[in-house]
Amino acid sequence: MMSPLIEPALDEARVEAETRRIGREIFAGRDRLRAGWSGLAHERLGESIMEMVMGDEELRHGLLRFVDAFPALHSSDQIARHFEEYLAPEGKLSAGMAAAFHQLAHLLGRTHWLSRYPVAWSSRRAIRLLARRFIAGNTPEHAAARLNEHQQHGFMFSVDLLGELVVSESEADAYQCRYLEMIEQLGQWVPPPADPAGRVFGPHINISIKLSSLTARFDPIDVNGTAAAVMRRVVPLLEAARDNDVFINIDMEHFTYRDLTLEIIRRLLETESLRGWDGIGMVAQAYLRDAETSLESMLEWLRDHNQPMTIRLVKGAYWDSEVLWASQRGWPAPVLSVKRHTDAQYERMTRRLLAEHAFVRTAIASHNVRSIAHALALANEMRVPQSQFELQMLYGMSGALGRALVSMGRRVRIYTPCGEPIAGMAYLVRRILENTSNESFLRQASHAGDEERLLADPKETRL
Amino acid sequence: MNDVDGSQLPGFANEPHLDFSRAESRDAFADALAHVQAKLPLNEPLVINGRRIETSERIKILSPSDVSLVVGESACAGQAETELAIDAAEKAFHDWAATSAAERANLLLKVAEITRVRRLELAAIEVFECAKPWREADADICEAIDFMEYYAREMLRLGEPLRLQPDVLGEKNELVRLPLGVVAVIGPWNFPLAIPVGMMSAALVAGNTIVWKPARQSPLILGEMMRIFEEAGVSEGVINYLPGLGETAGRMLVESPRVHMIAFTGSREVGLSILRAAGKVPAGQRFVKRMVVEMGGKNAMIVDASADIDAALGDILVSAFGYSGQKCSALSRLIVHESIADELIKRFRDAVDSLKIAPAWDPGCQVNALIDNDARVRVERAIELGCRDGSAIYIGNLGEFENRGHYVAPAIFEGLPKDHELVRQEIFGPVVIVLRARTFEEAIEIANDSDYGLTGGVFSRTPSNLELARREMQCGNLYLNRAITGAIVGRQPFGGMKLSGIGDKAGGPGYLQQFMTSRAISENLMRHGYAPVKQT
């Protein structure tokens, strides 16, 4: 039924012009919305903290380390001691840091930063606020209010469960239980939106899972053993999802897990009870050097198996660790080293995915206005049906941009993590790292005036 | 043979391990296993003075993973063969010592290159012979290559005479390095290629000749390696491959007045007896024997209250149960801050319960069989002692592997008195002793309360505690916030303090000099008050 698609010739110049036009429209919408919106307290505070650490590597490093250690600190003394050791070594803050913390203290209504209890109190409060910015609640039930809010504002969501690293079979069982509970109950806590306004296609409950959390031994050296252990836990989850009309997205993690994850997805789709079901999604990471080859072989497999699939296209969130690990092992880094090469590859992959809209539903997961505008322009040009295309953003990072896209009538899904603070810390550190990186689009785009540069074609841009 | 031009040689870089997340690596490894299995049983005669010699006494190798699989057998040197091997090495010394440093380095680089080409086959032999799981076997071959590449470069550096105080006029002062003579290299079975090749290649490139005695448990992999040295063109008698027993061949080598140096890695008991024996100077011996003796550890990992427990658990498992704990660097004492002890112990216990016991050729193997029945009996006895005198946090179950090979399931104990033998002595198996500490300072005291001082580790996110550990931990290799095994040549030079051994760190800048002596040469260049301006 599905034959290899011959890509229709596109008017490249028009796609590029449309990309710029839509991009400007998005920026304008964002600026309009931002003007009348001061943000919630935790958003403002998060902004301030991240503004502070931008451009001060020492402070950024200290803050990340402190945030990372924070959940393990149980007394005020402990918190104050670590605060001092990470952020005020030798008992005094650097001039930059002192200024930064004066500002923070002002925001928090406290003044004496280096006396112990206020330090502990303020750190707790600041980190709790930071966590609240990126993590919706301790449990899906706690996060339900946020999810309902998303829907009221015209967004859709995908819930992600943050958790500790799974090191034992009993922990993998516990994860499976948490996922099952969420599959069976989230629909009660979060009813479908009253006025879908043509935005919802398929189930409104959408859950993201990590296969590595479903076994103590997620090891690519042993494909069959790992696949068997994961399948034993994930097949019942997917069957329950199918029975409860819940969509499951299978997240992608580090590069060493990628091929194994794809192999397990293929085995799942060959399972009698799941074959042909369209409630499963997967992820492609555009920052990987071989991302296009990998995507191509998966598309071929899907086509050969008549299997519909939702594919979330991301750039990738593990760039730093991929580079560090590769360097330690003497392996070539699996990721592209230049950001705009990733952006360009992202655009090529967007085009490949949209071309397969007969059986692929594409989720453009990015906060980069150029990437989004390009996808929207292509989708128009290629006449991709509304049901086969959506945008995705991260909780705490969509902001006015997300609201602008919704107001333009776009389908936007918010990837919404929930979990306990300890478990969430790795996620939180990744988000802070991302939001304070010089490469971050959101950072670069936070001030008006640079729109044309930010909308330039990554193939051509020389930064 | 063309000499290496040191200036043309690229800088040292570690041999990358296989990336088993790639299908082509997994397929290639599986193919190598099948290829080697089809060749079993292997047979390795002695190699003395380039000649292959069979003996009536044999060393039989059954696979530790499954004793019904005969991996092969080797000859077993007796007194006569050991004398022959020493003769051969002694005769070959003069010519070998006269070769240039570059020539010897070149040989070693050539061997490294052949080893690189054949790394999968060599790894596969270890899987069968020593029950090394895939990753560990691959890493062992890479480390052997690293040692050769590293010491070859070290020799090019040390081979140049060191000019001393060249500004002084009218005389020329220099330090030159010289080989010693016959070196006996007595290796262990737990890193069956890397350690024996590391010791031997250092001795070789320094200009010594060698009697190479593999451990009784792992002669076959070194027989294969011997052929690679021959293929690369090593002269007859320079390396003499002498599988045999410690009590006969080993003892003779140590006591021989003609053996100049002993490089040994193994148990403390044997190591100390070698040091004692080598301290005697029999009639006719005109030198004091050199010793490099590496003897094991009772390694501690401290988990502080501020540790990242997720990260710690993964690295604890690797450090304690990698190759079933049969590493001198393995984690044996887990010292936990009491504020997190209950949580950590519970998760650790469950994690250990989830480890997969399997034959080493199963890619999913996490706990492999022990090397032989003696090891199994010894570790089983330790577990009985632990049950008797302490409280068992976990005692594993072998299930289907009860009678297939030398398997011992993991065990974790706590509550043992601090001078109990399980807290004091090396167990060399999948057994971890948990000790609780009230403070970080107390944790360091407990860690240091040991005869040994090889590896040690700390998981902490408190900068001042990490600083304290840097200053106070009595171990030769200290690892902060990472696993304590898997030292990498040139990056983490490896070797202990205290009763863990004597000698400079393997894979470090001081190692090669131990295999050499030096001569300071001072020449007066003045003739009747005149000296050349250029004093070279």
mmCIF file of N, CA and C in Angstrom, chain A residues 387-446:
data_model
loop_
_atom_site.group_PDB
_atom_site.id
_atom_site.type_symbol
_atom_site.label_atom_id
_atom_site.label_comp_id
_atom_site.label_asym_id
_atom_site.label_seq_id
_atom_site.Cartn_x
_atom_site.Cartn_y
_atom_site.Cartn_z
ATOM 1 N N SER A 387 -3.716 16.880 10.888
ATOM 2 C CA SER A 387 -3.637 15.758 11.832
ATOM 3 C C SER A 387 -2.254 15.129 11.837
ATOM 4 N N GLN A 388 -1.418 15.408 10.830
ATOM 5 C CA GLN A 388 -0.134 14.717 10.703
ATOM 6 C C GLN A 388 1.046 15.566 11.154
ATOM 7 N N PHE A 389 0.758 16.621 11.888
ATOM 8 C CA PHE A 389 1.836 17.568 12.176
ATOM 9 C C PHE A 389 1.535 18.338 13.446
ATOM 10 N N GLU A 390 2.496 18.430 14.337
ATOM 11 C CA GLU A 390 2.311 19.279 15.510
ATOM 12 C C GLU A 390 3.661 19.829 15.964
ATOM 13 N N LEU A 391 3.572 20.806 16.873
ATOM 14 C CA LEU A 391 4.784 21.381 17.448
ATOM 15 C C LEU A 391 4.889 20.908 18.892
ATOM 16 N N GLN A 392 6.124 20.779 19.393
ATOM 17 C CA GLN A 392 6.285 20.406 20.803
ATOM 18 C C GLN A 392 7.324 21.302 21.455
ATOM 19 N N MET A 393 7.063 21.608 22.729
ATOM 20 C CA MET A 393 8.008 22.416 23.500
ATOM 21 C C MET A 393 8.110 21.852 24.917
ATOM 22 N N LEU A 394 9.131 22.308 25.618
ATOM 23 C CA LEU A 394 9.327 21.816 26.974
ATOM 24 C C LEU A 394 8.622 22.708 27.986
ATOM 25 N N TYR A 395 8.099 22.063 29.001
ATOM 26 C CA TYR A 395 7.487 22.775 30.119
ATOM 27 C C TYR A 395 8.501 23.758 30.699
ATOM 28 N N GLY A 396 8.061 24.997 30.880
ATOM 29 C CA GLY A 396 8.957 25.998 31.455
ATOM 30 C C GLY A 396 9.798 26.709 30.412
ATOM 31 N N MET A 397 9.734 26.255 29.172
ATOM 32 C CA MET A 397 10.546 26.893 28.142
ATOM 33 C C MET A 397 9.711 27.401 26.969
ATOM 34 N N SER A 398 8.402 27.128 26.989
ATOM 35 C CA SER A 398 7.577 27.523 25.839
ATOM 36 C C SER A 398 7.222 29.008 25.902
ATOM 37 N N GLY A 399 6.819 29.454 27.089
ATOM 38 C CA GLY A 399 6.569 30.877 27.329
ATOM 39 C C GLY A 399 5.692 31.555 26.288
ATOM 40 N N ALA A 400 6.038 32.804 26.004
ATOM 41 C CA ALA A 400 5.244 33.602 25.075
ATOM 42 C C ALA A 400 5.297 33.017 23.665
ATOM 43 N N LEU A 401 6.414 32.350 23.361
ATOM 44 C CA LEU A 401 6.553 31.732 22.048
ATOM 45 C C LEU A 401 5.464 30.679 21.822
ATOM 46 N N GLY A 402 5.299 29.826 22.824
ATOM 47 C CA GLY A 402 4.276 28.796 22.729
ATOM 48 C C GLY A 402 2.887 29.411 22.600
ATOM 49 N N ARG A 403 2.641 30.449 23.407
ATOM 50 C CA ARG A 403 1.312 31.074 23.369
ATOM 51 C C ARG A 403 1.068 31.736 22.009
ATOM 52 N N ALA A 404 2.124 32.299 21.454
ATOM 53 C CA ALA A 404 1.975 32.928 20.135
ATOM 54 C C ALA A 404 1.587 31.886 19.094
ATOM 55 N N LEU A 405 2.225 30.729 19.153
ATOM 56 C CA LEU A 405 1.937 29.689 18.165
ATOM 57 C C LEU A 405 0.514 29.168 18.309
ATOM 58 N N VAL A 406 0.070 29.032 19.572
ATOM 59 C CA VAL A 406 -1.316 28.599 19.792
ATOM 60 C C VAL A 406 -2.268 29.642 19.218
ATOM 61 N N SER A 407 -1.949 30.909 19.449
ATOM 62 C CA SER A 407 -2.857 31.948 18.957
ATOM 63 C C SER A 407 -2.846 32.008 17.425
ATOM 64 N N MET A 408 -1.811 31.467 16.813
ATOM 65 C CA MET A 408 -1.785 31.371 15.346
ATOM 66 C C MET A 408 -2.527 30.130 14.855
ATOM 67 N N GLY A 409 -3.140 29.409 15.816
ATOM 68 C CA GLY A 409 -3.931 28.247 15.438
ATOM 69 C C GLY A 409 -3.120 26.970 15.292
ATOM 70 N N ARG A 410 -1.923 26.977 15.854
ATOM 71 C CA ARG A 410 -1.060 25.807 15.731
ATOM 72 C C ARG A 410 -1.271 24.830 16.867
ATOM 73 N N ARG A 411 -1.036 23.577 16.572
ATOM 74 C CA ARG A 411 -1.138 22.550 17.588
ATOM 75 C C ARG A 411 0.189 22.486 18.333
ATOM 76 N N VAL A 412 0.197 22.798 19.612
ATOM 77 C CA VAL A 412 1.442 22.795 20.386
ATOM 78 C C VAL A 412 1.278 21.859 21.586
ATOM 79 N N ARG A 413 2.201 20.948 21.704
ATOM 80 C CA ARG A 413 2.175 20.006 22.823
ATOM 81 C C ARG A 413 3.326 20.348 23.767
ATOM 82 N N ILE A 414 3.026 20.380 25.060
ATOM 83 C CA ILE A 414 4.046 20.699 26.056
ATOM 84 C C ILE A 414 4.543 19.399 26.703
ATOM 85 N N TYR A 415 5.808 19.151 26.552
ATOM 86 C CA TYR A 415 6.440 17.992 27.196
ATOM 87 C C TYR A 415 6.619 18.349 28.663
ATOM 88 N N THR A 416 5.888 17.641 29.526
ATOM 89 C CA THR A 416 5.753 18.062 30.921
ATOM 90 C C THR A 416 6.283 17.013 31.885
ATOM 91 N N PRO A 417 7.460 17.240 32.442
ATOM 92 C CA PRO A 417 7.991 16.263 33.388
ATOM 93 C C PRO A 417 7.399 16.432 34.779
ATOM 94 N N CYS A 418 7.227 15.324 35.465
ATOM 95 C CA CYS A 418 6.898 15.423 36.884
ATOM 96 C C CYS A 418 7.715 14.388 37.635
ATOM 97 N N GLY A 419 8.011 14.697 38.880
ATOM 98 C CA GLY A 419 8.821 13.778 39.669
ATOM 99 C C GLY A 419 9.340 14.439 40.921
ATOM 100 N N GLU A 420 9.848 13.612 41.816
ATOM 101 C CA GLU A 420 10.411 14.101 43.072
ATOM 102 C C GLU A 420 11.670 14.922 42.776
ATOM 103 N N PRO A 421 12.010 15.839 43.694
ATOM 104 C CA PRO A 421 13.160 16.706 43.423
ATOM 105 C C PRO A 421 14.469 15.947 43.178
ATOM 106 N N ILE A 422 14.732 14.891 43.941
ATOM 107 C CA ILE A 422 16.011 14.188 43.751
ATOM 108 C C ILE A 422 16.074 13.623 42.346
ATOM 109 N N ALA A 423 14.973 12.945 41.994
ATOM 110 C CA ALA A 423 14.948 12.312 40.692
ATOM 111 C C ALA A 423 14.987 13.354 39.588
ATOM 112 N N GLY A 424 14.428 14.529 39.889
ATOM 113 C CA GLY A 424 14.338 15.542 38.849
ATOM 114 C C GLY A 424 15.600 16.343 38.637
ATOM 115 N N MET A 425 16.573 16.168 39.528
ATOM 116 C CA MET A 425 17.733 17.052 39.491
ATOM 117 C C MET A 425 18.532 16.918 38.202
ATOM 118 N N ALA A 426 18.689 15.693 37.711
ATOM 119 C CA ALA A 426 19.454 15.514 36.476
ATOM 120 C C ALA A 426 18.762 16.268 35.344
ATOM 121 N N TYR A 427 17.441 16.160 35.328
ATOM 122 C CA TYR A 427 16.664 16.867 34.308
ATOM 123 C C TYR A 427 16.811 18.368 34.477
ATOM 124 N N LEU A 428 16.734 18.802 35.729
ATOM 125 C CA LEU A 428 16.819 20.241 36.021
ATOM 126 C C LEU A 428 18.186 20.796 35.595
ATOM 127 N N VAL A 429 19.235 20.051 35.913
ATOM 128 C CA VAL A 429 20.577 20.508 35.540
ATOM 129 C C VAL A 429 20.683 20.618 34.017
ATOM 130 N N ARG A 430 20.117 19.625 33.301
ATOM 131 C CA ARG A 430 20.145 19.694 31.826
ATOM 132 C C ARG A 430 19.453 20.950 31.314
ATOM 133 N N ARG A 431 18.310 21.281 31.954
ATOM 134 C CA ARG A 431 17.554 22.459 31.496
ATOM 135 C C ARG A 431 18.315 23.748 31.792
ATOM 136 N N ILE A 432 18.929 23.818 32.994
ATOM 137 C CA ILE A 432 19.664 25.040 33.323
ATOM 138 C C ILE A 432 20.858 25.176 32.389
ATOM 139 N N LEU A 433 21.528 24.057 32.154
ATOM 140 C CA LEU A 433 22.670 24.041 31.247
ATOM 141 C C LEU A 433 22.253 24.608 29.892
ATOM 142 N N GLU A 434 21.116 24.107 29.420
ATOM 143 C CA GLU A 434 20.613 24.508 28.114
ATOM 144 C C GLU A 434 20.248 25.992 28.087
ATOM 145 N N ASN A 435 19.575 26.425 29.140
ATOM 146 C CA ASN A 435 19.066 27.797 29.159
ATOM 147 C C ASN A 435 20.139 28.831 29.440
ATOM 148 N N THR A 436 21.300 28.355 29.900
ATOM 149 C CA THR A 436 22.357 29.319 30.177
ATOM 150 C C THR A 436 23.501 29.164 29.184
ATOM 151 N N SER A 437 23.276 28.336 28.163
ATOM 152 C CA SER A 437 24.332 28.134 27.177
ATOM 153 C C SER A 437 24.322 29.275 26.166
ATOM 154 N N ASN A 438 25.515 29.620 25.695
ATOM 155 C CA ASN A 438 25.595 30.687 24.695
ATOM 156 C C ASN A 438 24.940 30.271 23.387
ATOM 157 N N GLU A 439 24.852 28.952 23.171
ATOM 158 C CA GLU A 439 24.259 28.446 21.935
ATOM 159 C C GLU A 439 22.745 28.464 21.987
ATOM 160 N N SER A 440 22.188 28.708 23.187
ATOM 161 C CA SER A 440 20.755 28.558 23.347
ATOM 162 C C SER A 440 19.980 29.567 22.502
ATOM 163 N N PHE A 441 19.068 29.043 21.722
ATOM 164 C CA PHE A 441 18.258 29.920 20.881
ATOM 165 C C PHE A 441 17.422 30.861 21.737
ATOM 166 N N LEU A 442 16.836 30.287 22.815
ATOM 167 C CA LEU A 442 15.970 31.123 23.660
ATOM 168 C C LEU A 442 16.753 32.300 24.232
ATOM 169 N N ARG A 443 18.003 32.019 24.604
ATOM 170 C CA ARG A 443 18.845 33.090 25.137
ATOM 171 C C ARG A 443 19.083 34.149 24.071
ATOM 172 N N GLN A 444 19.514 33.668 22.905
ATOM 173 C CA GLN A 444 19.847 34.608 21.843
ATOM 174 C C GLN A 444 18.624 35.404 21.415
ATOM 175 N N ALA A 445 17.460 34.753 21.538
ATOM 176 C CA ALA A 445 16.255 35.391 21.022
ATOM 177 C C ALA A 445 15.513 36.167 22.093
ATOM 178 N N SER A 446 16.112 36.294 23.283
ATOM 179 C CA SER A 446 15.352 36.898 24.361
ATOM 180 C C SER A 446 15.277 38.419 24.219
#
